[in-house]
XYZ file of C-alpha atoms in Angstrom:
215
model
C -25.659 7.534 0.383
C -24.360 6.367 3.679
C -20.722 6.640 4.133
C -18.945 3.343 4.582
C -16.603 3.049 7.568
C -12.908 2.059 6.434
C -9.872 1.932 8.708
C -6.872 3.878 7.639
C -3.622 3.239 9.593
C -0.755 5.498 10.237
C 1.967 6.284 12.768
C 1.740 8.072 16.127
C 3.610 10.991 14.434
C 4.076 11.769 10.775
C 0.896 10.640 9.180
C -1.018 13.842 9.159
C -0.273 14.799 5.543
C -1.120 11.360 4.274
C -4.293 11.328 6.214
C -5.269 14.733 5.005
C -4.979 13.580 1.300
C -6.700 10.211 1.933
C -9.557 11.778 3.802
C -10.188 14.059 0.960
C -10.188 11.385 -1.829
C -12.123 8.779 0.282
C -14.933 11.156 0.881
C -15.231 11.651 -2.741
C -16.432 8.161 -2.938
C -18.759 8.105 0.273
C -16.257 6.596 2.518
C -15.853 7.535 6.016
C -12.160 7.036 7.069
C -11.247 5.895 10.663
C -7.777 7.032 11.292
C -5.998 4.750 13.699
C -2.374 4.625 15.081
C -0.767 2.305 17.839
C -2.159 4.673 20.696
C -5.607 4.918 19.394
C -8.263 2.119 20.114
C -9.074 -0.062 17.158
C -12.706 0.103 16.012
C -14.647 -3.277 16.631
C -16.290 -3.203 13.210
C -15.331 -1.719 9.790
C -15.914 -2.337 6.115
C -12.506 -2.223 4.781
C -8.639 -1.614 5.470
C -6.268 0.867 4.053
C -2.688 0.564 5.088
C -0.971 3.974 4.504
C 2.706 4.735 3.931
C 5.163 5.788 6.553
C 8.177 4.579 8.295
C 9.948 1.244 7.401
C 8.734 -2.112 8.383
C 10.962 -3.470 11.110
C 13.313 -5.955 9.420
C 13.037 -8.562 11.897
C 9.336 -8.722 10.831
C 10.472 -10.478 7.768
C 13.458 -12.377 9.081
C 16.318 -9.751 8.697
C 18.233 -8.054 11.536
C 19.429 -4.613 10.050
C 19.219 -1.860 12.695
C 16.712 0.449 11.032
C 14.563 2.960 12.727
C 11.073 1.616 12.735
C 7.868 1.429 14.755
C 7.220 -2.041 16.003
C 3.805 -1.065 17.532
C 2.600 0.120 14.162
C 3.693 -3.237 12.641
C 1.874 -5.210 15.212
C -1.239 -3.155 14.940
C -1.280 -3.306 11.158
C -0.805 -7.121 11.092
C -3.454 -7.607 13.624
C -5.891 -5.425 11.449
C -4.749 -7.467 8.373
C -5.489 -10.564 10.026
C -9.003 -9.326 11.064
C -9.751 -8.007 7.669
C -8.503 -11.205 5.851
C -10.606 -13.346 8.219
C -13.673 -11.323 7.543
C -13.128 -11.278 3.712
C -12.878 -7.391 3.562
C -11.152 -5.442 0.895
C -7.615 -4.372 1.643
C -5.532 -1.685 -0.087
C -1.978 -1.084 0.837
C 0.014 2.023 -0.063
C 3.860 2.073 -0.228
C 4.659 0.414 3.156
C 1.112 -0.911 3.168
C 2.031 -2.912 0.147
C 5.191 -4.137 1.717
C 3.236 -5.165 4.896
C 0.701 -7.201 2.868
C 3.583 -8.967 1.215
C 5.117 -9.763 4.726
C 1.836 -10.846 5.826
C 1.513 -13.386 3.318
C 5.174 -14.838 4.056
C 7.114 -12.738 1.667
C 10.326 -10.813 2.347
C 11.783 -7.286 1.675
C 14.882 -5.824 0.418
C 15.733 -3.630 3.371
C 17.437 -0.926 1.304
C 17.112 -0.893 -2.481
C 20.209 1.265 -2.817
C 22.332 -1.863 -1.951
C 20.901 -3.540 -5.138
C 22.474 -3.321 -8.547
C 19.867 -1.020 -10.412
C 19.597 -0.228 -14.023
C 19.498 3.396 -13.219
C 19.348 5.521 -9.948
C 16.204 5.085 -8.159
C 14.061 8.121 -8.220
C 12.939 9.830 -5.026
C 10.071 12.361 -5.579
C 6.425 13.246 -4.624
C 6.109 13.990 -8.320
C 5.061 11.413 -10.963
C 8.430 10.760 -12.537
C 8.803 7.109 -12.201
C 7.566 5.024 -15.178
C 5.388 2.071 -14.141
C 4.703 -0.877 -16.260
C 1.273 -2.487 -15.553
C 1.024 -6.257 -16.354
C -1.887 -7.085 -18.703
C -4.754 -9.421 -17.460
C -4.309 -8.575 -13.825
C -6.730 -6.822 -11.682
C -4.632 -3.788 -11.589
C -4.675 -3.472 -15.309
C -8.310 -4.004 -15.190
C -8.774 -1.144 -12.745
C -6.282 1.394 -14.400
C -7.141 0.494 -18.014
C -3.660 1.123 -18.951
C -0.161 -0.653 -19.235
C 1.991 2.367 -18.394
C 1.714 5.195 -16.149
C 4.017 7.851 -14.347
C 3.889 7.572 -10.384
C 5.935 9.103 -7.591
C 8.594 7.318 -5.604
C 9.036 7.742 -1.915
C 10.582 4.408 -0.911
C 13.815 2.827 -0.264
C 12.615 -0.664 0.525
C 11.043 -3.079 -1.837
C 9.649 -6.598 -2.210
C 12.258 -9.405 -2.398
C 10.334 -12.654 -2.309
C 6.584 -12.649 -3.139
C 4.162 -13.865 -0.284
C 1.857 -16.664 -0.933
C -1.374 -16.358 -3.126
C -0.010 -13.086 -4.439
C 0.931 -12.079 -7.885
C 2.920 -9.201 -9.388
C 0.848 -6.658 -11.228
C 3.467 -3.841 -11.918
C 7.155 -3.276 -12.058
C 9.296 -0.262 -12.967
C 12.282 0.070 -15.249
C 14.664 -1.166 -12.388
C 12.417 -4.435 -12.268
C 11.432 -3.371 -8.831
C 7.883 -4.628 -7.863
C 5.509 -1.646 -7.994
C 2.211 -3.389 -7.354
C 0.876 -6.838 -5.976
C -2.537 -8.265 -5.650
C -4.157 -11.366 -4.259
C -5.067 -14.130 -6.758
C -8.584 -14.340 -5.617
C -9.701 -11.305 -3.487
C -9.748 -7.598 -3.384
C -6.254 -7.354 -1.721
C -4.168 -4.769 -3.589
C -0.978 -2.956 -2.875
C 0.824 -0.221 -4.826
C 4.417 1.008 -4.067
C 3.653 4.539 -5.143
C 1.376 7.204 -3.368
C -1.751 7.667 -5.442
C -3.412 9.793 -2.687
C -0.731 12.527 -3.454
C -2.057 12.534 -7.196
C -5.736 13.259 -6.622
C -5.795 15.405 -9.797
C -4.890 12.252 -11.919
C -8.098 10.221 -13.104
C -5.957 7.253 -13.569
C -4.771 7.168 -9.969
C -8.181 7.986 -8.642
C -9.382 4.770 -10.148
C -7.694 2.863 -7.379
C -9.750 4.482 -4.917
C -12.975 4.147 -7.041
C -12.290 0.394 -7.255
C -11.686 0.120 -3.513
C -14.990 1.839 -2.899
C -16.840 -0.415 -5.168
C -15.417 -3.553 -3.548
C -16.983 -2.431 -0.211
């Protein structure tokens, strides 16, 4: 089977580990990843888009002015790729900051720092699957994962505040923080956790299988 070319985004520095894990799991499903960052030329054609995790989205991108360390060039690159993929009807999968950027692309906003929120319990921060995620029934995510609850890692300190247009929530955690979103009509899916770091889990691999099936 010919490998389908899919763009996978990242930062100029700091994305090597995520790309290593993503490259491994994508090749399992006959996908050829094209890794791009703001200093690499963007491919003219591709079959799908994965926006990986990484540094915070610049707050001014969604109307805030908090002075966070961010990578404006990456924000611009990914928003350009999102627009191109959306216009061409290509499948889009966002991981962690990727989910957040999908929300911003559709007009949503973010909480710049969830530690400023009144949470039910301390927010976990771990690459290991210690965060309990509740999947909302009758969503695309529920159809893909075939479960209503799973354990996932948590490596984020920002979260969705207001939901973008034509998006719906498909998972939350025990702090009522949004953990997954999806487009109401197309294969545009975002998860707040990092399934690529859990390749041993059949449930988490189903996300990549579904993305591959949508190409």
